[in-house]
Amino acid sequence: VVGEEKMSVRKRLSKFINHAEEEDECQRDCAEESQEAPSNGRVDLKQLISKKIQLTAEAEELKPFFMKEVGSHFDDFVTNLIERSTSLDNGGCALTSFSIFEGDNNHRAKDLRAPPEHGKIFVIRRSVLDELLEVDHIRTIYHMFIALLILFILSTLAVDYIDEGRLVLEFNLISYAFGKLSVAMWTWFTMFLCTLIVPYFLFQRWARGYHRTSHPLVYSFIHCFLFVVFQIGVLGLGPLYVVLAYTLPPASRFIVILEQIRFIMKAHSFVRENVPRVLNSAEKKSSTVPVPTVNQYLYFLFAPTLIYRDNYPRTPTVRWGYVTMQFAQVFGCLFYVYYIFERLCTPLFRNIKQEPFSARVLILCIFNSILPGVLILLLIFFAFLHCWLNAFAEMLRFGDRMFYKDWWNSTSYSNYYRTWNVVVHDWLYYYAYKDFLWFFTKRLRAAAMLAVFAVSAVVHEYALAVCLNFFYPVLFVLFMFFGMAFNFLVNDSRKRPIWNVLMWTSLFAGNGVLLCFYSQEWYARQHCPLKNPTFLDYIRPRSWTCRYVF
């Protein structure tokens, strides 16, 4: 069927080209005849117009077939061409542009990817949204979001003027959420210095002494133990103590906790990528020890990737105007989220009637939370995965900007998980999934996938529990049970558009559930405080028993 469809498209294209050639000949003939016989010009003009109408109709008929072919083959073609070309030095066969299209399913992306043991391949490429926003149709959607932000601002100003009799321009929610920012900044600086010095020093000392020691196993075990102590004790418990001891507000907590997780993943990647190089060097009895320079490690700590390489593809220059625009959009998204909370979330939860927790209250809350939940999800994606990472990539001239893929086109949850956050997915794939299969056996793929889901769910829930100052494992349940079930049920074999609709529907509902449950619990703990809370009070849901009194 695919072959017949391709032949049909090619026939239509050839037919369209023949018609175009006939039109050119007709135009030349008409020009010649108009010079020789002006009286026949009106008849030739009618023929020319009818010809153009026919060609336009055929072009419009051909357009969806052409767009479908481009959408299904262009990304695969470019990715395959780049990744397969890297294997030419290792004896791989050459790949031409014709070989991509001549086969049926033999040249799909998943069959032409580099082997997993070769690791991630970095190439110079732009982010998907940077390419899409050059299309006027897509940029109009961007303009629609800006228009919606303007309406939120005008609505807030109008309501404040009506209620207060004056324009209230106070951003109390933002000032509260980012309170004690100086504490968060010096905590980050301390984490950065520790991550820069300790893992590099431990690895350098181990690498240079591994060739000379008579007990390499014991020597390696001691350094591995010290590295684990650093990861858990310094990067793990240290920032957690600061967050709890100084009672940082939510946004400041997010800064510290997310950077804590990032530094732990960065340090692990640095050690994980360089240890095999030292072991191979010792096995070959090489005189040189492959230890990266401090500058290479320092660059990696700021680079928008979690996979360590000594060198990355670099762009020739820095576009400072582009950097400024990306940071401006980050701040724009921050105020966007503020106005969403101010206009859609705060009135919803503050105006809940004085009635106990029930199914009716819960259902109404979930459906009222779907719109703000989805808007916040899209804004977080755009602000962080696109603007923030692209800004740092541009300043560092980091060439590979594929921080995400076209996750919005996913027809399966397995594809959504792979494309939503490529930066984190790469780390989980190479250091959790592949290492699990290497350590145990390649037959336990389902167990490896379950382990990756568990690690991701625990880390997500840890971040939310610390930042919101209560344990309410809604995200863990949704991610670990429903998300994992959807990953196996709604898999890559689902290709029809209806699965994309179902994916978006469940995504909308899931974000509504998260926003509703966590917001209810937040307001319950604010308005129903306990005098002497115990440890169980932090993990017992307060919203189930609290009656809101304002």
Coordinates of C-alpha atoms in Angstrom, one line a residue:
V1 CA 0.0 0.0 0.0
V2 CA 2.9 2.3 0.9
G3 CA 4.6 1.6 -2.4
E4 CA 1.4 2.2 -4.4
E5 CA 0.8 5.5 -2.5
K6 CA 4.4 6.6 -3.3
M7 CA 3.9 5.7 -7.0
S8 CA 0.7 7.6 -7.0
V9 CA 2.3 10.7 -5.6
R10 CA 5.2 10.4 -8.1
K11 CA 2.7 10.1 -11.0
R12 CA 0.8 13.2 -9.8
L13 CA 4.1 15.1 -9.5
S14 CA 5.2 14.1 -13.0
K15 CA 1.7 15.0 -14.3
F16 CA 1.9 18.3 -12.5
I17 CA 5.4 19.0 -14.0
N18 CA 4.2 18.1 -17.5
H19 CA 1.3 20.5 -17.1
A20 CA 3.7 23.2 -16.0
E21 CA 5.8 22.6 -19.1
E22 CA 2.7 22.7 -21.3
E23 CA 1.8 26.0 -19.6
D24 CA 5.2 27.5 -20.4
E25 CA 4.9 26.3 -24.0
C26 CA 1.4 27.8 -24.1
Q27 CA 2.7 31.1 -22.8
R28 CA 5.4 31.2 -25.4
D29 CA 3.0 30.3 -28.2
C30 CA 0.5 32.9 -27.0
A31 CA 3.3 35.5 -27.0
E32 CA 4.3 34.6 -30.5
E33 CA 0.7 34.5 -31.7
S34 CA -0.1 37.8 -30.0
Q35 CA 2.6 39.4 -32.1
E36 CA 1.4 37.8 -35.4
A37 CA -2.4 37.7 -34.9
P38 CA -3.6 40.2 -32.2
S39 CA -7.2 39.4 -33.0
N40 CA -6.8 35.9 -31.5
G41 CA -5.4 37.2 -28.2
R42 CA -8.8 37.0 -26.3
V43 CA -9.2 33.3 -27.1
D44 CA -5.6 32.4 -26.1
L45 CA -6.0 34.3 -22.9
K46 CA -9.1 32.3 -22.0
Q47 CA -7.2 29.1 -22.7
L48 CA -4.3 30.3 -20.6
I49 CA -6.6 31.2 -17.6
S50 CA -8.4 27.8 -17.8
K51 CA -5.0 26.1 -17.9
K52 CA -3.9 28.0 -14.8
I53 CA -7.1 27.1 -13.0
Q54 CA -6.6 23.5 -13.8
L55 CA -3.0 23.5 -12.6
T56 CA -4.0 25.3 -9.4
A57 CA -6.7 22.7 -8.6
E58 CA -4.3 19.9 -9.2
A59 CA -1.7 21.6 -7.0
E60 CA -4.2 22.0 -4.2
E61 CA -5.1 18.3 -4.6
L62 CA -1.4 17.3 -4.5
K63 CA -0.5 19.5 -1.5
P64 CA -1.7 17.2 1.3
F65 CA 0.1 14.2 -0.2
F66 CA 3.3 16.3 -0.5
M67 CA 3.0 17.5 3.1
K68 CA 2.4 14.0 4.3
E69 CA 5.5 12.7 2.5
V70 CA 7.6 15.5 3.8
G71 CA 6.4 15.0 7.4
S72 CA 7.1 11.3 7.4
H73 CA 10.4 11.3 5.6
F74 CA 12.3 14.5 6.1
D75 CA 13.1 14.2 9.8
D76 CA 14.1 10.5 9.3
F77 CA 16.2 11.4 6.2
V78 CA 18.2 14.1 7.9
T79 CA 18.7 12.2 11.2
N80 CA 19.7 9.0 9.4
L81 CA 22.1 10.8 7.1
I82 CA 23.9 12.5 9.9
E83 CA 24.0 9.5 12.3
R84 CA 24.9 6.9 9.6
S85 CA 27.7 9.1 8.3
T86 CA 29.4 8.9 11.6
S87 CA 29.9 5.2 11.2
L88 CA 31.7 5.5 7.9
D89 CA 35.1 5.7 9.6
N90 CA 34.3 2.4 11.4
G91 CA 33.8 0.5 8.3
G92 CA 30.1 1.3 7.9
C93 CA 28.6 1.4 4.4
A94 CA 28.0 4.7 2.7
L95 CA 24.6 6.2 2.8
T96 CA 23.2 8.1 -0.1
S97 CA 20.0 10.2 -0.3
F98 CA 18.6 7.7 -2.8
S99 CA 19.0 4.7 -0.5
I100 CA 16.7 6.4 2.0
F101 CA 13.7 6.4 -0.2
E102 CA 14.2 3.2 -2.3
G103 CA 13.5 0.8 0.6
D104 CA 10.2 0.2 2.3
N105 CA 10.7 -0.2 6.1
N106 CA 14.4 -1.1 6.1
H107 CA 15.6 2.4 6.4
R108 CA 13.4 3.7 9.2
A109 CA 15.1 5.8 11.9
K110 CA 15.1 3.1 14.5
D111 CA 17.0 0.8 12.2
L112 CA 19.6 3.3 11.3
R113 CA 20.4 4.7 14.7
A114 CA 23.9 4.4 16.0
P115 CA 24.4 1.4 18.3
P116 CA 23.7 2.2 21.9
E117 CA 27.3 1.3 23.0
H118 CA 28.5 4.2 20.9
G119 CA 26.5 6.6 23.0
K120 CA 24.7 9.8 22.0
I121 CA 25.9 11.5 18.9
F122 CA 26.0 15.3 19.0
V123 CA 25.5 17.3 15.8
I124 CA 24.8 20.9 15.0
R125 CA 21.0 21.3 14.7
R126 CA 18.4 23.8 15.7
S127 CA 15.4 23.4 18.1
V128 CA 12.2 22.3 16.5
L129 CA 10.3 25.5 17.5
D130 CA 13.0 27.7 16.1
E131 CA 12.3 26.1 12.7
L132 CA 8.5 26.0 13.1
L133 CA 8.3 29.7 14.2
E134 CA 9.7 30.7 10.9
V135 CA 6.4 29.5 9.3
D136 CA 3.8 32.2 9.4
H137 CA 1.0 29.8 10.3
I138 CA 2.8 28.5 13.4
R139 CA 4.0 31.9 14.4
T140 CA 0.3 33.0 14.5
I141 CA -0.2 30.5 17.3
Y142 CA 2.6 32.2 19.2
H143 CA 0.9 35.5 18.7
M144 CA -2.4 34.1 20.0
F145 CA -0.6 33.2 23.3
I146 CA 0.7 36.8 23.5
A147 CA -2.7 38.1 22.9
L148 CA -4.1 35.9 25.7
L149 CA -1.4 37.2 28.1
I150 CA -2.5 40.8 27.2
L151 CA -6.1 39.9 28.0
F152 CA -5.0 38.4 31.4
I153 CA -3.2 41.6 32.2
L154 CA -6.1 43.8 31.2
S155 CA -8.5 41.6 33.1
T156 CA -6.4 41.7 36.3
L157 CA -6.1 45.5 36.1
A158 CA -9.8 45.9 35.5
V159 CA -10.8 43.7 38.4
D160 CA -8.4 45.5 40.7
Y161 CA -9.7 48.9 39.6
I162 CA -13.3 47.8 40.2
D163 CA -12.6 46.2 43.6
E164 CA -10.0 48.6 45.0
G165 CA -10.8 51.8 43.1
R166 CA -7.2 52.0 41.9
L167 CA -4.7 50.1 39.7
V168 CA -2.9 47.6 41.9
L169 CA 0.4 46.6 40.3
E170 CA 1.7 44.6 43.2
F171 CA 3.1 41.1 42.4
N172 CA 2.6 39.6 45.9
L173 CA 2.6 36.0 44.6
I174 CA 5.9 36.4 42.8
S175 CA 7.6 38.2 45.6
Y176 CA 6.4 35.5 48.0
A177 CA 7.4 32.6 45.8
F178 CA 10.9 33.9 45.2
G179 CA 11.5 35.1 48.8
K180 CA 14.9 34.5 50.4
L181 CA 16.4 34.3 46.9
S182 CA 19.9 35.3 48.2
V183 CA 19.9 32.1 50.3
A184 CA 19.0 30.0 47.3
M185 CA 21.8 31.7 45.3
W186 CA 24.6 31.1 47.7
T187 CA 23.4 27.5 48.2
W188 CA 23.6 27.1 44.4
F189 CA 27.1 28.6 44.3
T190 CA 28.3 26.2 47.1
M191 CA 26.8 23.2 45.2
F192 CA 28.5 24.4 42.0
L193 CA 31.9 24.7 43.6
C194 CA 31.6 21.3 45.3
T195 CA 30.5 19.7 42.0
L196 CA 33.4 21.3 40.2
I197 CA 36.1 20.4 42.7
V198 CA 35.2 17.1 44.4
P199 CA 34.2 14.7 41.5
Y200 CA 37.1 16.0 39.3
F201 CA 39.6 15.6 42.0
L202 CA 38.5 12.1 43.0
F203 CA 38.4 11.0 39.4
Q204 CA 41.8 12.5 38.5
R205 CA 43.4 11.0 41.6
W206 CA 41.9 7.5 40.8
A207 CA 42.8 7.7 37.2
R208 CA 46.5 8.6 37.8
G209 CA 46.9 6.1 40.6
Y210 CA 45.1 3.2 39.0
H211 CA 48.0 2.2 36.7
R212 CA 50.4 2.1 39.6
T213 CA 48.4 0.4 42.4
S214 CA 48.9 -3.2 43.2
H215 CA 45.3 -3.6 44.4
P216 CA 43.2 -1.9 41.7
L217 CA 39.9 -3.3 42.9
V218 CA 40.3 -2.0 46.5
Y219 CA 41.7 1.3 45.2
S220 CA 38.7 1.7 42.9
F221 CA 36.2 0.7 45.6
I222 CA 37.6 3.3 48.0
H223 CA 37.2 6.1 45.5
C224 CA 33.8 4.9 44.4
F225 CA 32.7 4.9 48.1
L226 CA 34.0 8.5 48.5
F227 CA 32.1 9.6 45.3
V228 CA 28.9 8.0 46.6
V229 CA 29.3 9.7 49.9
F230 CA 29.7 13.0 48.1
Q231 CA 26.7 12.5 46.0
I232 CA 24.4 11.5 48.9
G233 CA 25.9 13.5 51.7
V234 CA 27.1 16.8 50.1
L235 CA 24.8 17.2 47.1
G236 CA 21.9 15.2 48.5
L237 CA 21.5 16.1 52.2
G238 CA 23.3 19.5 52.2
P239 CA 20.9 21.4 50.0
L240 CA 17.9 19.6 51.6
Y241 CA 19.0 20.8 55.0
V242 CA 19.3 24.4 53.8
V243 CA 15.9 24.3 52.2
L244 CA 14.2 23.0 55.4
A245 CA 16.3 24.9 57.9
Y246 CA 15.8 28.3 56.2
T247 CA 12.1 27.5 55.2
L248 CA 12.6 28.8 51.7
P249 CA 9.4 29.7 49.7
P250 CA 8.3 27.4 46.9
A251 CA 10.1 29.0 43.9
S252 CA 13.4 29.4 45.7
R253 CA 13.1 25.7 46.8
F254 CA 12.6 24.7 43.2
I255 CA 15.8 26.5 42.2
V256 CA 17.8 24.7 44.8
I257 CA 16.3 21.2 44.4
L258 CA 16.3 21.2 40.6
E259 CA 19.9 22.4 40.5
Q260 CA 20.7 19.7 43.1
I261 CA 19.3 17.0 40.8
R262 CA 21.1 18.5 37.8
F263 CA 24.5 18.5 39.5
I264 CA 24.1 14.9 40.7
M265 CA 23.2 13.8 37.2
K266 CA 26.1 15.8 35.8
A267 CA 28.7 14.4 38.2
H268 CA 27.5 10.8 37.5
S269 CA 27.7 11.3 33.8
F270 CA 31.3 12.7 34.0
V271 CA 32.5 9.7 36.0
R272 CA 30.4 7.2 34.0
E273 CA 31.8 8.3 30.7
N274 CA 35.5 8.6 31.7
V275 CA 36.0 5.5 33.9
P276 CA 35.8 3.1 30.9
R277 CA 38.4 5.2 29.0
V278 CA 40.8 4.8 31.9
L279 CA 40.1 1.1 32.2
N280 CA 40.7 0.6 28.5
S281 CA 43.9 2.6 28.7
A282 CA 45.2 0.5 31.6
E283 CA 44.3 -2.7 29.7
K284 CA 46.2 -1.5 26.6
K285 CA 49.1 -0.4 29.0
S286 CA 49.1 3.0 27.5
S287 CA 51.6 5.6 28.8
T288 CA 49.0 8.4 28.7
V289 CA 46.1 8.6 31.1
P290 CA 42.9 10.0 29.5
V291 CA 41.9 12.6 32.1
P292 CA 39.8 15.6 30.8
T293 CA 41.0 19.1 31.5
V294 CA 39.3 21.3 34.1
N295 CA 38.0 23.6 31.3
Q296 CA 36.3 20.7 29.6
Y297 CA 34.6 19.7 32.8
L298 CA 33.7 23.3 33.6
Y299 CA 32.1 23.7 30.1
F300 CA 30.1 20.5 30.7
L301 CA 28.7 21.8 34.0
F302 CA 27.1 24.8 32.1
A303 CA 26.3 23.0 28.8
P304 CA 22.6 22.2 28.2
T305 CA 23.2 18.5 28.2
L306 CA 23.5 15.7 30.8
I307 CA 25.8 13.5 28.6
Y308 CA 29.5 14.2 29.0
R309 CA 31.8 14.6 26.1
D310 CA 35.3 16.1 25.9
N311 CA 34.2 18.3 23.0
Y312 CA 30.8 19.2 21.5
P313 CA 30.0 20.7 18.1
R314 CA 30.1 24.4 18.3
T315 CA 28.5 27.3 16.4
P316 CA 30.8 29.9 15.0
T317 CA 29.4 33.0 16.7
V318 CA 27.1 34.1 19.6
R319 CA 23.9 35.9 18.6
W320 CA 23.4 38.2 21.6
G321 CA 20.1 39.5 20.3
Y322 CA 18.8 35.9 20.2
V323 CA 20.0 35.4 23.8
T324 CA 18.3 38.5 25.0
M325 CA 15.1 37.4 23.3
Q326 CA 15.1 34.0 24.9
F327 CA 15.6 35.4 28.4
A328 CA 12.9 38.0 27.8
Q329 CA 10.5 35.2 26.8
V330 CA 11.5 33.3 30.0
F331 CA 10.4 36.3 32.1
G332 CA 7.3 36.7 30.0
C333 CA 6.4 33.1 30.7
L334 CA 7.0 33.7 34.4
F335 CA 4.5 36.6 34.5
Y336 CA 2.2 34.5 32.3
V337 CA 2.1 31.8 35.0
Y338 CA 1.5 34.5 37.6
Y339 CA -1.6 35.9 35.8
I340 CA -2.9 32.3 35.3
F341 CA -2.7 31.7 39.0
E342 CA -4.1 35.2 39.8
R343 CA -7.1 35.0 37.4
L344 CA -7.8 31.2 37.1
C345 CA -6.4 29.4 40.1
T346 CA -6.6 31.6 43.2
P347 CA -10.3 32.5 42.8
L348 CA -11.1 28.8 42.2
F349 CA -9.6 27.6 45.4
R350 CA -10.3 30.6 47.6
N351 CA -14.0 30.5 46.7
I352 CA -14.5 26.9 47.6
K353 CA -17.6 26.6 49.7
Q354 CA -17.4 25.6 53.3
E355 CA -18.1 21.9 52.7
P356 CA -16.1 18.8 53.4
F357 CA -14.0 17.0 50.9
S358 CA -16.3 15.0 48.6
A359 CA -16.5 13.5 45.2
R360 CA -18.6 16.4 43.9
V361 CA -16.1 19.0 45.1
L362 CA -13.2 16.9 43.6
I363 CA -14.8 16.4 40.2
L364 CA -15.7 20.1 39.8
C365 CA -12.2 21.1 40.9
I366 CA -10.5 18.8 38.4
F367 CA -12.5 20.0 35.4
N368 CA -12.0 23.7 36.5
S369 CA -8.3 23.0 36.7
I370 CA -7.8 21.5 33.3
L371 CA -7.4 24.9 31.4
P372 CA -4.9 26.5 33.8
G373 CA -3.1 23.2 34.2
V374 CA -2.5 22.8 30.4
L375 CA -1.5 26.4 30.0
I376 CA 1.1 26.1 32.8
L377 CA 2.4 22.9 31.3
L378 CA 2.9 24.5 27.9
L379 CA 4.5 27.6 29.5
I380 CA 6.9 25.5 31.5
F381 CA 7.9 23.6 28.4
F382 CA 8.4 26.7 26.3
A383 CA 10.2 28.7 29.1
F384 CA 12.6 26.0 30.2
L385 CA 13.1 23.4 27.5
H386 CA 13.1 25.9 24.6
C387 CA 14.0 29.4 25.8
W388 CA 16.3 28.8 28.8
L389 CA 18.3 25.9 27.3
N390 CA 18.6 27.7 23.9
A391 CA 19.8 30.9 25.7
F392 CA 22.6 29.0 27.4
A393 CA 23.4 26.9 24.3
E394 CA 23.8 30.2 22.3
M395 CA 26.0 31.8 24.9
L396 CA 28.2 28.7 25.0
R397 CA 28.0 28.2 21.2
F398 CA 26.6 24.7 22.0
G399 CA 25.6 23.3 18.6
D400 CA 23.1 20.5 19.3
R401 CA 19.8 22.2 20.2
M402 CA 17.6 19.1 20.1
F403 CA 16.4 19.5 23.7
Y404 CA 13.0 18.1 22.7
K405 CA 11.3 16.7 19.6
D406 CA 7.8 17.1 18.2
W407 CA 6.1 15.5 21.2
W408 CA 2.8 17.2 20.4
N409 CA 2.5 14.9 17.4
S410 CA 2.8 11.7 19.5
T411 CA 0.3 9.0 19.0
S412 CA 1.8 6.9 21.8
Y413 CA 2.9 7.6 25.3
S414 CA 6.2 5.7 24.7
N415 CA 7.0 8.3 21.9
Y416 CA 5.8 11.1 24.2
Y417 CA 8.2 10.1 27.0
R418 CA 11.1 9.9 24.5
T419 CA 10.4 13.3 22.8
W420 CA 9.1 15.5 25.7
N421 CA 12.5 16.1 27.4
V422 CA 15.3 14.7 25.3
V423 CA 18.0 16.0 27.7
V424 CA 16.7 13.9 30.7
H425 CA 15.6 11.0 28.5
D426 CA 19.1 10.6 27.1
W427 CA 20.5 10.4 30.7
L428 CA 17.9 7.8 31.7
Y429 CA 18.4 5.8 28.6
Y430 CA 22.2 5.5 28.7
Y431 CA 22.8 5.5 32.4
A432 CA 19.7 3.8 33.8
Y433 CA 18.1 1.6 31.1
K434 CA 21.2 0.5 29.2
D435 CA 23.3 0.1 32.3
F436 CA 20.6 -2.0 33.9
L437 CA 20.5 -4.3 30.9
W438 CA 24.3 -4.5 30.9
F439 CA 24.5 -5.3 34.6
F440 CA 21.8 -7.9 34.6
T441 CA 20.7 -9.3 31.3
K442 CA 19.3 -8.1 28.0
R443 CA 16.3 -10.3 28.5
L444 CA 14.9 -8.1 31.4
R445 CA 13.8 -5.2 29.2
A446 CA 10.5 -4.9 31.0
A447 CA 12.2 -4.8 34.3
A448 CA 14.7 -2.2 33.1
M449 CA 11.8 0.0 31.9
L450 CA 10.0 -0.5 35.2
A451 CA 13.2 0.6 37.0
V452 CA 13.5 3.7 34.9
F453 CA 9.9 4.6 35.6
A454 CA 10.4 4.1 39.3
V455 CA 13.6 6.3 39.4
S456 CA 11.9 9.0 37.4
A457 CA 8.7 8.9 39.5
V458 CA 10.6 9.0 42.8
V459 CA 12.7 12.0 41.7
H460 CA 9.7 13.9 40.5
E461 CA 7.8 13.2 43.7
Y462 CA 10.8 14.1 45.8
A463 CA 11.1 17.5 44.1
L464 CA 7.4 18.3 44.6
A465 CA 7.3 17.1 48.2
V466 CA 10.3 19.2 49.2
C467 CA 9.3 22.3 47.3
L468 CA 5.6 22.2 48.5
N469 CA 6.6 21.1 52.0
F470 CA 4.2 18.2 52.1
F471 CA 4.0 14.6 50.8
Y472 CA 1.0 14.0 48.6
P473 CA 2.0 11.3 46.1
V474 CA -0.5 12.1 43.3
L475 CA 2.2 12.6 40.7
F476 CA 3.9 9.3 41.8
V477 CA 0.7 7.4 41.4
L478 CA -0.2 8.9 38.0
F479 CA 3.4 8.5 36.7
M480 CA 4.2 5.1 38.1
F481 CA 0.9 3.3 37.5
F482 CA -1.2 5.1 34.8
G483 CA 1.9 6.4 32.9
M484 CA 3.6 3.0 32.9
A485 CA 0.3 1.3 31.9
F486 CA -0.2 3.8 29.0
N487 CA 3.4 3.2 28.0
F488 CA 2.8 -0.5 27.3
L489 CA -0.8 -0.2 26.1
V490 CA -0.6 2.9 23.9
N491 CA 2.8 1.9 22.3
D492 CA 4.5 2.8 19.1
S493 CA 2.2 0.5 17.1
R494 CA -0.5 3.1 17.5
K495 CA -0.3 5.4 14.4
R496 CA -3.8 6.6 13.7
P497 CA -4.7 10.3 14.5
I498 CA -7.3 9.2 17.1
W499 CA -4.4 8.1 19.4
N500 CA -3.0 11.6 19.3
V501 CA -6.4 12.9 20.4
L502 CA -6.5 10.3 23.2
M503 CA -3.0 11.2 24.2
W504 CA -3.9 14.9 24.5
T505 CA -7.2 14.2 26.3
S506 CA -5.4 12.1 28.9
L507 CA -2.6 14.8 29.2
F508 CA -5.3 17.5 29.8
A509 CA -7.0 15.4 32.4
G510 CA -3.8 14.5 34.1
N511 CA -2.7 18.1 34.5
G512 CA -6.1 19.0 35.8
V513 CA -5.8 16.3 38.4
L514 CA -2.3 17.4 39.5
L515 CA -3.2 21.1 39.8
C516 CA -6.4 20.4 41.6
F517 CA -5.0 17.9 44.2
Y518 CA -1.8 19.9 45.0
S519 CA -3.6 23.2 45.1
Q520 CA -6.3 21.9 47.4
E521 CA -3.7 20.4 49.7
W522 CA -1.7 23.7 49.7
Y523 CA -4.7 25.8 50.7
A524 CA -5.8 23.3 53.3
R525 CA -2.4 23.4 55.0
Q526 CA -2.4 27.2 54.8
H527 CA -5.9 27.7 56.3
C528 CA -6.0 24.6 58.6
P529 CA -2.6 24.7 60.3
L530 CA -1.7 22.4 63.2
K531 CA 0.0 23.7 66.4
N532 CA 2.4 20.8 66.9
P533 CA 2.6 18.8 63.7
T534 CA 4.2 15.4 63.8
F535 CA 5.9 13.5 61.0
L536 CA 2.7 11.8 60.1
D537 CA 1.0 15.2 59.7
Y538 CA 3.3 16.0 56.8
I539 CA 2.4 12.8 54.9
R540 CA -1.3 12.7 55.9
P541 CA -3.6 14.6 53.4
R542 CA -5.0 17.7 55.1
S543 CA -7.5 18.5 52.4
W544 CA -9.6 15.4 53.2
T545 CA -10.5 16.7 56.7
C546 CA -10.0 20.4 56.5
R547 CA -13.1 22.7 56.2
Y548 CA -12.1 25.9 54.5
V549 CA -12.8 29.0 56.7
F550 CA -11.9 32.4 55.2

